[in-house]
mmCIF file of C-alpha atoms and ligand atoms in Angstrom:
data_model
loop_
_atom_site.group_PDB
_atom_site.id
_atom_site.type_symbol
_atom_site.label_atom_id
_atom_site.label_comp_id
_atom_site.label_asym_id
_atom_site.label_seq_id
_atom_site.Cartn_x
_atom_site.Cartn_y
_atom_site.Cartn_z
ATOM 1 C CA UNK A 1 -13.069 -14.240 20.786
ATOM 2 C CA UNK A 2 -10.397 -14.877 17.677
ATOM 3 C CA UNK A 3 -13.112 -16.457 15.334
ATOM 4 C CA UNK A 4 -14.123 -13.205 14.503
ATOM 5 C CA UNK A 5 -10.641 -12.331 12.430
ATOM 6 C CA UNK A 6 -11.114 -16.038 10.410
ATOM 7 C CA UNK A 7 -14.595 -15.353 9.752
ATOM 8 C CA UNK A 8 -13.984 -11.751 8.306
ATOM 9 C CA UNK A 9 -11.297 -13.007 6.423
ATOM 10 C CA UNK A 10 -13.623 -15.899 4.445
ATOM 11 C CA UNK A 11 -15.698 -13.633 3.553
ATOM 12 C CA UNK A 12 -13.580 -11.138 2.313
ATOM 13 C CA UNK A 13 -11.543 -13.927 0.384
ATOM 14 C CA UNK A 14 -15.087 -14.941 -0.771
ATOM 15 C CA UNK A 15 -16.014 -11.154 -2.299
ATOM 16 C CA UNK A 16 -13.144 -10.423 -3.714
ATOM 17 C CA UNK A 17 -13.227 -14.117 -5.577
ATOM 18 C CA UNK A 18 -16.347 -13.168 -6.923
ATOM 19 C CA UNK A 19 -15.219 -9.782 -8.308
ATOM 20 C CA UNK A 20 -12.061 -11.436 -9.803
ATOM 21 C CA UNK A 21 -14.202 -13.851 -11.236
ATOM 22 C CA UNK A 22 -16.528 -10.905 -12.808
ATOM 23 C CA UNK A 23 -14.196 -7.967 -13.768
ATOM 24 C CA UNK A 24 -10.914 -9.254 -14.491
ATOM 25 C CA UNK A 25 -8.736 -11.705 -16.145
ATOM 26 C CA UNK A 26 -8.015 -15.466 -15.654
ATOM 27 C CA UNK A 27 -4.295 -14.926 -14.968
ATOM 28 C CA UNK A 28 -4.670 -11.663 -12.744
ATOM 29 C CA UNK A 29 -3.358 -11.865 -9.047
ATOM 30 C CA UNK A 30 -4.608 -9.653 -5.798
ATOM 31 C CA UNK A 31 -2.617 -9.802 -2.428
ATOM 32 C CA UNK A 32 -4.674 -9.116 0.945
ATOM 33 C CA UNK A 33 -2.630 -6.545 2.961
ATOM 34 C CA UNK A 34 -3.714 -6.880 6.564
ATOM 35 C CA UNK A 35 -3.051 -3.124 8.030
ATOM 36 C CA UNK A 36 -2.332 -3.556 11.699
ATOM 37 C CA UNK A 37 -2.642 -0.104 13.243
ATOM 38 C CA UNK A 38 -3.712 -0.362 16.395
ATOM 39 C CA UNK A 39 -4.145 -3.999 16.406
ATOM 40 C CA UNK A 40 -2.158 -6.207 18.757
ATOM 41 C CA UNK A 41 0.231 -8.242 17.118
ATOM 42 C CA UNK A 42 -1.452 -11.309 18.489
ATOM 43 C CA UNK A 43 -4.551 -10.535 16.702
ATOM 44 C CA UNK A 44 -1.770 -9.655 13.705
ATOM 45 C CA UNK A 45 -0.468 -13.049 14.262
ATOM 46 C CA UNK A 46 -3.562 -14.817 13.848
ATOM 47 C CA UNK A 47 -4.289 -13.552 10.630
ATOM 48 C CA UNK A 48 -0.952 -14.686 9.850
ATOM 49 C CA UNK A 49 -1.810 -18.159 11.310
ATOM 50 C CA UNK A 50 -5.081 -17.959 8.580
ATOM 51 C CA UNK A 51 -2.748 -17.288 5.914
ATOM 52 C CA UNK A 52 -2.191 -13.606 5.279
ATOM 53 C CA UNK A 53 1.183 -13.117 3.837
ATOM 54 C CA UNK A 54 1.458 -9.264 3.613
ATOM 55 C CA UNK A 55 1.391 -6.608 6.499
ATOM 56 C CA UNK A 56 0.662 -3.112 6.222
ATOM 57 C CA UNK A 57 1.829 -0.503 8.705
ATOM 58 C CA UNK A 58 1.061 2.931 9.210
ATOM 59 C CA UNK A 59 3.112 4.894 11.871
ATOM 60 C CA UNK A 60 6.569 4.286 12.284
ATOM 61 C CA UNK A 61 6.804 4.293 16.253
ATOM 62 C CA UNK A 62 4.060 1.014 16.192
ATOM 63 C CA UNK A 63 5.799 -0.831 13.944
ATOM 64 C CA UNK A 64 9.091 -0.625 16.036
ATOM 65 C CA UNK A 65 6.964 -1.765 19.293
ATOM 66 C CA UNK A 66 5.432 -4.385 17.008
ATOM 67 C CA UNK A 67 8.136 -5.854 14.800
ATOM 68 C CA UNK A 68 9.953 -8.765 16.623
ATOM 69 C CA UNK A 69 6.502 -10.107 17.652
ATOM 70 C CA UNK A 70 5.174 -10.946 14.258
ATOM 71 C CA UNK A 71 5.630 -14.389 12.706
ATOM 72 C CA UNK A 72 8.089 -14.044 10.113
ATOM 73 C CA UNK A 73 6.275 -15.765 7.515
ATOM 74 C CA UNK A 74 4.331 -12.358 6.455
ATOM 75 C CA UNK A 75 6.125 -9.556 4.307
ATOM 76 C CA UNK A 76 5.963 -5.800 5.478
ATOM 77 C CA UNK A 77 5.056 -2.950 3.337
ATOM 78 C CA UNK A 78 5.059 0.808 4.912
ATOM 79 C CA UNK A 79 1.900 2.631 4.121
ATOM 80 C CA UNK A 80 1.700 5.663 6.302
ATOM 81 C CA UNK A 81 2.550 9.027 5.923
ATOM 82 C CA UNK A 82 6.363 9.178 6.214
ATOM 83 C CA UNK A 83 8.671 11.450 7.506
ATOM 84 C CA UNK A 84 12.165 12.201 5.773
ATOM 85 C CA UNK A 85 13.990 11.601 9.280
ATOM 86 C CA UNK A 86 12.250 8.499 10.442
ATOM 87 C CA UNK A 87 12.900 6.621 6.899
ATOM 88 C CA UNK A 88 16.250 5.070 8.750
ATOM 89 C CA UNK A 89 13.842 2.844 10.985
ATOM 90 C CA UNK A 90 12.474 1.073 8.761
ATOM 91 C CA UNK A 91 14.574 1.283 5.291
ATOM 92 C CA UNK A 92 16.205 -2.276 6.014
ATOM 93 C CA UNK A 93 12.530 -4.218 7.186
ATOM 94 C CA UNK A 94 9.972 -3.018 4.843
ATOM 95 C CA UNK A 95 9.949 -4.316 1.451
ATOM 96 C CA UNK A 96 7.843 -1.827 -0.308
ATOM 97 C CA UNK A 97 6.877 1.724 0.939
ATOM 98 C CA UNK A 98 3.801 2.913 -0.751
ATOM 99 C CA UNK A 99 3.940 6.702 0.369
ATOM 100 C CA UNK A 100 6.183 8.376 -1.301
ATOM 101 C CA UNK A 101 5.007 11.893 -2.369
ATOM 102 C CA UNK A 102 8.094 14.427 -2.514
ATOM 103 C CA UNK A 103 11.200 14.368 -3.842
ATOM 104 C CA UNK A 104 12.601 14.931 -0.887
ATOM 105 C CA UNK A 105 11.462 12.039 0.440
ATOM 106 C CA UNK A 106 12.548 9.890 -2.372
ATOM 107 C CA UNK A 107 15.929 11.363 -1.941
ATOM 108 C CA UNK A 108 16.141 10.086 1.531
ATOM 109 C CA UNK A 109 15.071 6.709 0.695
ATOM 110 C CA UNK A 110 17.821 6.213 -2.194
ATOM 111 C CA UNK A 111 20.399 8.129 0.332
ATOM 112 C CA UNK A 112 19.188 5.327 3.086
ATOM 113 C CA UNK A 113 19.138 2.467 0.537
ATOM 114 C CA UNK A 114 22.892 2.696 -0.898
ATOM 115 C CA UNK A 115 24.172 3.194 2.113
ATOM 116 C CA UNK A 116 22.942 -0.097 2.859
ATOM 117 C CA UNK A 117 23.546 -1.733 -0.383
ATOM 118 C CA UNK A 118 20.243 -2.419 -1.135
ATOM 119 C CA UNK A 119 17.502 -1.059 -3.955
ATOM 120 C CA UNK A 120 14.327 0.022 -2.591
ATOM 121 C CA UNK A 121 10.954 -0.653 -4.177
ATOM 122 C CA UNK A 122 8.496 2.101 -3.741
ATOM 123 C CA UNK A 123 5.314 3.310 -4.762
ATOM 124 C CA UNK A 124 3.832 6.940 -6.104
ATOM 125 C CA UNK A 125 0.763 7.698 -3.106
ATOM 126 C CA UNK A 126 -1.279 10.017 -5.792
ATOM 127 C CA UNK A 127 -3.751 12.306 -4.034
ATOM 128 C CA UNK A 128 -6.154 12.159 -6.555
ATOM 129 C CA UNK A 129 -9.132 13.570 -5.306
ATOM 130 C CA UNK A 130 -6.784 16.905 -4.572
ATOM 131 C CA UNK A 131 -7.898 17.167 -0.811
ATOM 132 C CA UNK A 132 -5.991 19.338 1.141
ATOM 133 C CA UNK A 133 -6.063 16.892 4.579
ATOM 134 C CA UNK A 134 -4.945 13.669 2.291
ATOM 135 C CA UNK A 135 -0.845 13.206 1.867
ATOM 136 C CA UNK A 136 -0.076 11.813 -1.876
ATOM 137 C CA UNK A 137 1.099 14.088 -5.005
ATOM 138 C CA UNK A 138 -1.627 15.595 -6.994
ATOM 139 C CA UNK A 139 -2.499 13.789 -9.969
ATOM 140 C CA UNK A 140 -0.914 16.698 -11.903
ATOM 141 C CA UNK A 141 2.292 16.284 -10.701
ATOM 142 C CA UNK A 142 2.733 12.562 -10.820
ATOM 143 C CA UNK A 143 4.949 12.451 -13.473
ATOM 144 C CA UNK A 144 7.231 15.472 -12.672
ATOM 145 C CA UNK A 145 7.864 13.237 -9.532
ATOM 146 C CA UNK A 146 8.564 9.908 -11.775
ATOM 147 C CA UNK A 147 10.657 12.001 -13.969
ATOM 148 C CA UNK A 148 12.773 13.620 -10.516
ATOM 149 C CA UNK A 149 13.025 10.299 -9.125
ATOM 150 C CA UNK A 150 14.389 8.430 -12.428
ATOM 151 C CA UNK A 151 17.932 9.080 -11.831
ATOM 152 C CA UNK A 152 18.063 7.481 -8.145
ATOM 153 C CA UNK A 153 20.225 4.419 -8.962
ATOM 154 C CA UNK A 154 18.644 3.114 -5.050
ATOM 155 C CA UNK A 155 14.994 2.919 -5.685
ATOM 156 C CA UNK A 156 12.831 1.506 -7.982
ATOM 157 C CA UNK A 157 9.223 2.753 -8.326
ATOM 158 C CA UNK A 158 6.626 -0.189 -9.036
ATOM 159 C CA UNK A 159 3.281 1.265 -9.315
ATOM 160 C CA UNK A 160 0.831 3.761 -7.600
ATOM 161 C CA UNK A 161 -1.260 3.991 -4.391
ATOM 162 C CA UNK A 162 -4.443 5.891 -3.565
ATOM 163 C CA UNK A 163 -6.678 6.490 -0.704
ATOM 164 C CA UNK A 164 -9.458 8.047 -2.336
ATOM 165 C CA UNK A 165 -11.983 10.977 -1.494
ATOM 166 C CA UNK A 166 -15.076 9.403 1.139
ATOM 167 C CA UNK A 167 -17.746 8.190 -0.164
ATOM 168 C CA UNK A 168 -16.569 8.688 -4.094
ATOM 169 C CA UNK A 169 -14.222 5.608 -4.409
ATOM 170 C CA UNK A 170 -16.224 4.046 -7.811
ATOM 171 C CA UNK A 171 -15.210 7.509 -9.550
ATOM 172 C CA UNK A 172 -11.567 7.977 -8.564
ATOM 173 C CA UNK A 173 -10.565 4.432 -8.448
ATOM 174 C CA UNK A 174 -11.785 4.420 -12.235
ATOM 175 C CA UNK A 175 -9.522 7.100 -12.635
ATOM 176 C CA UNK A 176 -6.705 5.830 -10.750
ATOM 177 C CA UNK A 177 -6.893 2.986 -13.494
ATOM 178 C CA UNK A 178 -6.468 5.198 -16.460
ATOM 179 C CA UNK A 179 -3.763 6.849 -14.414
ATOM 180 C CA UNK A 180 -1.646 3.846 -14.265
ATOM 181 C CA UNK A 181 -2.228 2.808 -17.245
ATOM 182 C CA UNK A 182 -1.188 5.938 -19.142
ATOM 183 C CA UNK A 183 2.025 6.246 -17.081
ATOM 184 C CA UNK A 184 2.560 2.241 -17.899
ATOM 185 C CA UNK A 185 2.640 3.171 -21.417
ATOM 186 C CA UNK A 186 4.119 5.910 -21.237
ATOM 187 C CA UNK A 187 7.233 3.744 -19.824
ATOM 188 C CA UNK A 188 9.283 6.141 -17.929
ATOM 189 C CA UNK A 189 13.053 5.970 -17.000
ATOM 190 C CA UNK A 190 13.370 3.517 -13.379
ATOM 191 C CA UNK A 191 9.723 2.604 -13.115
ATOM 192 C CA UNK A 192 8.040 -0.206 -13.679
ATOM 193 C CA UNK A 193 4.216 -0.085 -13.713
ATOM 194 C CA UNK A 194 3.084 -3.555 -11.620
ATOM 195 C CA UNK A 195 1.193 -2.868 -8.660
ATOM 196 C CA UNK A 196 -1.868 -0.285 -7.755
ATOM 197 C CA UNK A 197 -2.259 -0.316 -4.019
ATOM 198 C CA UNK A 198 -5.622 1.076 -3.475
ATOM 199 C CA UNK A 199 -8.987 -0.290 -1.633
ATOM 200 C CA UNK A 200 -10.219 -0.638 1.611
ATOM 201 C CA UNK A 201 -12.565 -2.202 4.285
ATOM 202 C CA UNK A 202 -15.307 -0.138 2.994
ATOM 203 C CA UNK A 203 -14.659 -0.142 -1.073
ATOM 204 C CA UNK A 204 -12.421 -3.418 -1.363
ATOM 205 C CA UNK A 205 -14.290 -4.969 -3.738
ATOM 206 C CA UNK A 206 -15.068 -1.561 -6.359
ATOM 207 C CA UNK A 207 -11.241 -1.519 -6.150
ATOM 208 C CA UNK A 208 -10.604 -5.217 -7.586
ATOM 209 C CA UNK A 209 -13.100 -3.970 -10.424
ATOM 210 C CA UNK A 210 -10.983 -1.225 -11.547
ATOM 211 C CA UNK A 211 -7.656 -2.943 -11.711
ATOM 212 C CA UNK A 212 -6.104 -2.940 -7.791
ATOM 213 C CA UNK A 213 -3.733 -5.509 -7.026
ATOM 214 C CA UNK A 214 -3.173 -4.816 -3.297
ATOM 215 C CA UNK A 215 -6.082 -4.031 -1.136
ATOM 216 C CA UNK A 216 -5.238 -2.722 1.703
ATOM 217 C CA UNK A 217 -7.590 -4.024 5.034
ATOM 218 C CA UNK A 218 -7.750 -2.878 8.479
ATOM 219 C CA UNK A 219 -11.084 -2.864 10.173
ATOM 220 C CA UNK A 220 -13.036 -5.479 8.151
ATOM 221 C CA UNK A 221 -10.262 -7.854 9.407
ATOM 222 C CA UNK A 222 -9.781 -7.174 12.791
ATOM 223 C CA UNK A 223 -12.840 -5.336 13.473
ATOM 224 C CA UNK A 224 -13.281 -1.340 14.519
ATOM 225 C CA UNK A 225 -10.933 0.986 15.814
ATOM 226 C CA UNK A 226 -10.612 2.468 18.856
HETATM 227 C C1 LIG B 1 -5.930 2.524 7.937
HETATM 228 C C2 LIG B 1 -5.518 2.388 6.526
HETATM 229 C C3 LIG B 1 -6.060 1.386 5.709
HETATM 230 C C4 LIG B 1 -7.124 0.418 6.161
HETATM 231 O O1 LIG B 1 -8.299 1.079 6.545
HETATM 232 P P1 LIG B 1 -9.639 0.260 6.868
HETATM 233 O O2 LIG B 1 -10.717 1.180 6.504
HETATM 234 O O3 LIG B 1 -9.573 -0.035 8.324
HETATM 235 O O4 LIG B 1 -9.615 -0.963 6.068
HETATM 236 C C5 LIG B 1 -5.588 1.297 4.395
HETATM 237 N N1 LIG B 1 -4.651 2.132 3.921
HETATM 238 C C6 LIG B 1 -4.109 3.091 4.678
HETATM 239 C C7 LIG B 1 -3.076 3.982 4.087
HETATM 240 C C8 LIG B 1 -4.530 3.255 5.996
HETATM 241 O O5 LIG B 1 -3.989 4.235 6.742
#
């Protein structure tokens, strides 16, 4: 019955070679981000066992269930929607938190951070589509936030993050690109332009052509959700 996760992960590692090999440079890199919502950390653990080195998890509560269970050899990253008051649970085992849309929020992390003598990486989630049901800061206010945030001495913002509109990925994920590239140059106070999370089981591979350097994959590694 496990097969199936080693199978799906070939062929993913197989399309996305062939769209490094066709839109991008030599040198670039790409990690594959398992996302493990729902998923049993068995079935986590055996994409672990097939070499995935990066986990992505989406609700807080899950991960804590989750979290002793997984083979240490993969890195975590926090991807969901997060909550000011539940940043304390995970502040000290995620290395990278790609959701960070307020100030507020941002505030909590750098409170969280120092007071555990540590600098957190983070990333900007942009809502750039502008859809009222999607979290992430509108694309107009992106660098209001990377201005607010340049004075927190406990985090350190390294890139952007998108989940695009359905069904429109090509479009925004081109402008996601331009995005991050503007704000790159642009070099702002505390952040360092590197990584643009963005990409999923269902537009992975338009992702790699417009720059992404973390896909993020749930369902065309473990299979559907319940
Ligand atoms: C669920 C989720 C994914 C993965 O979605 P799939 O379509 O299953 O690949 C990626 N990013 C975020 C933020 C998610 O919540």
């Amino acid at each position: 019955m496990d097969a199936d996760i080693s199978e799906n992960l070939k062929r993913i590692r197989y399309d996305i070679g062939e769209a490094m090999a066709k839109y991008r440079n030599p040198d670039d890199s790409l990690r594959i981000m398992a996302v493990t919502k729902t998923v049993p950390y068995q079935r986590v653990n055996l994409a672990i066992d097939d070499g995935i080195t990066l986990l992505g998890e989406n609700r807080v509560q899950e991960y804590l269930e989750k979290k002793d269970f997984y083979k240490k050899d993969a890195e975590v990253h926090f991807i969901g929607h997060l909550q000011s008051n539940k940043v304390k649970y995970i502040i000290d085992s995620v290395s990278l938190i790609h959701s960070v849309d307020s100030l507020k929020l941002a505030s909590e992390i750098d409170r969280l951070a120092a007071k555990n003598g540590i600098c957190r990486n983070i990333l900007i989630e942009v809502n750039i589509g502008g859809e009222e049901s999607k979290s992430g800061v509108p694309e107009n206010e992106v660098r209001e936030l990377i201005s607010g945030i340049s004075d927190m001495k406990n985090i350190r913002i390294k890139g952007l993050m998108t989940i695009p509109p359905a069904g429109q990925s090509e479009k925004y994920f081109e402008r996601m690109q331009r995005l991050f590239c503007d704000i790159r140059s642009e070099k702002y106070e505390n952040a360092d332009m590197e990584i643009l999370s963005m990409g999923m089981s269902s537009d992975y591979v338009s992702a790699v052509k417009y720059g992404s350097n973390i896909v993020r994959i749930g369902s065309a590694i473990f299979g559907s959700r319940k």
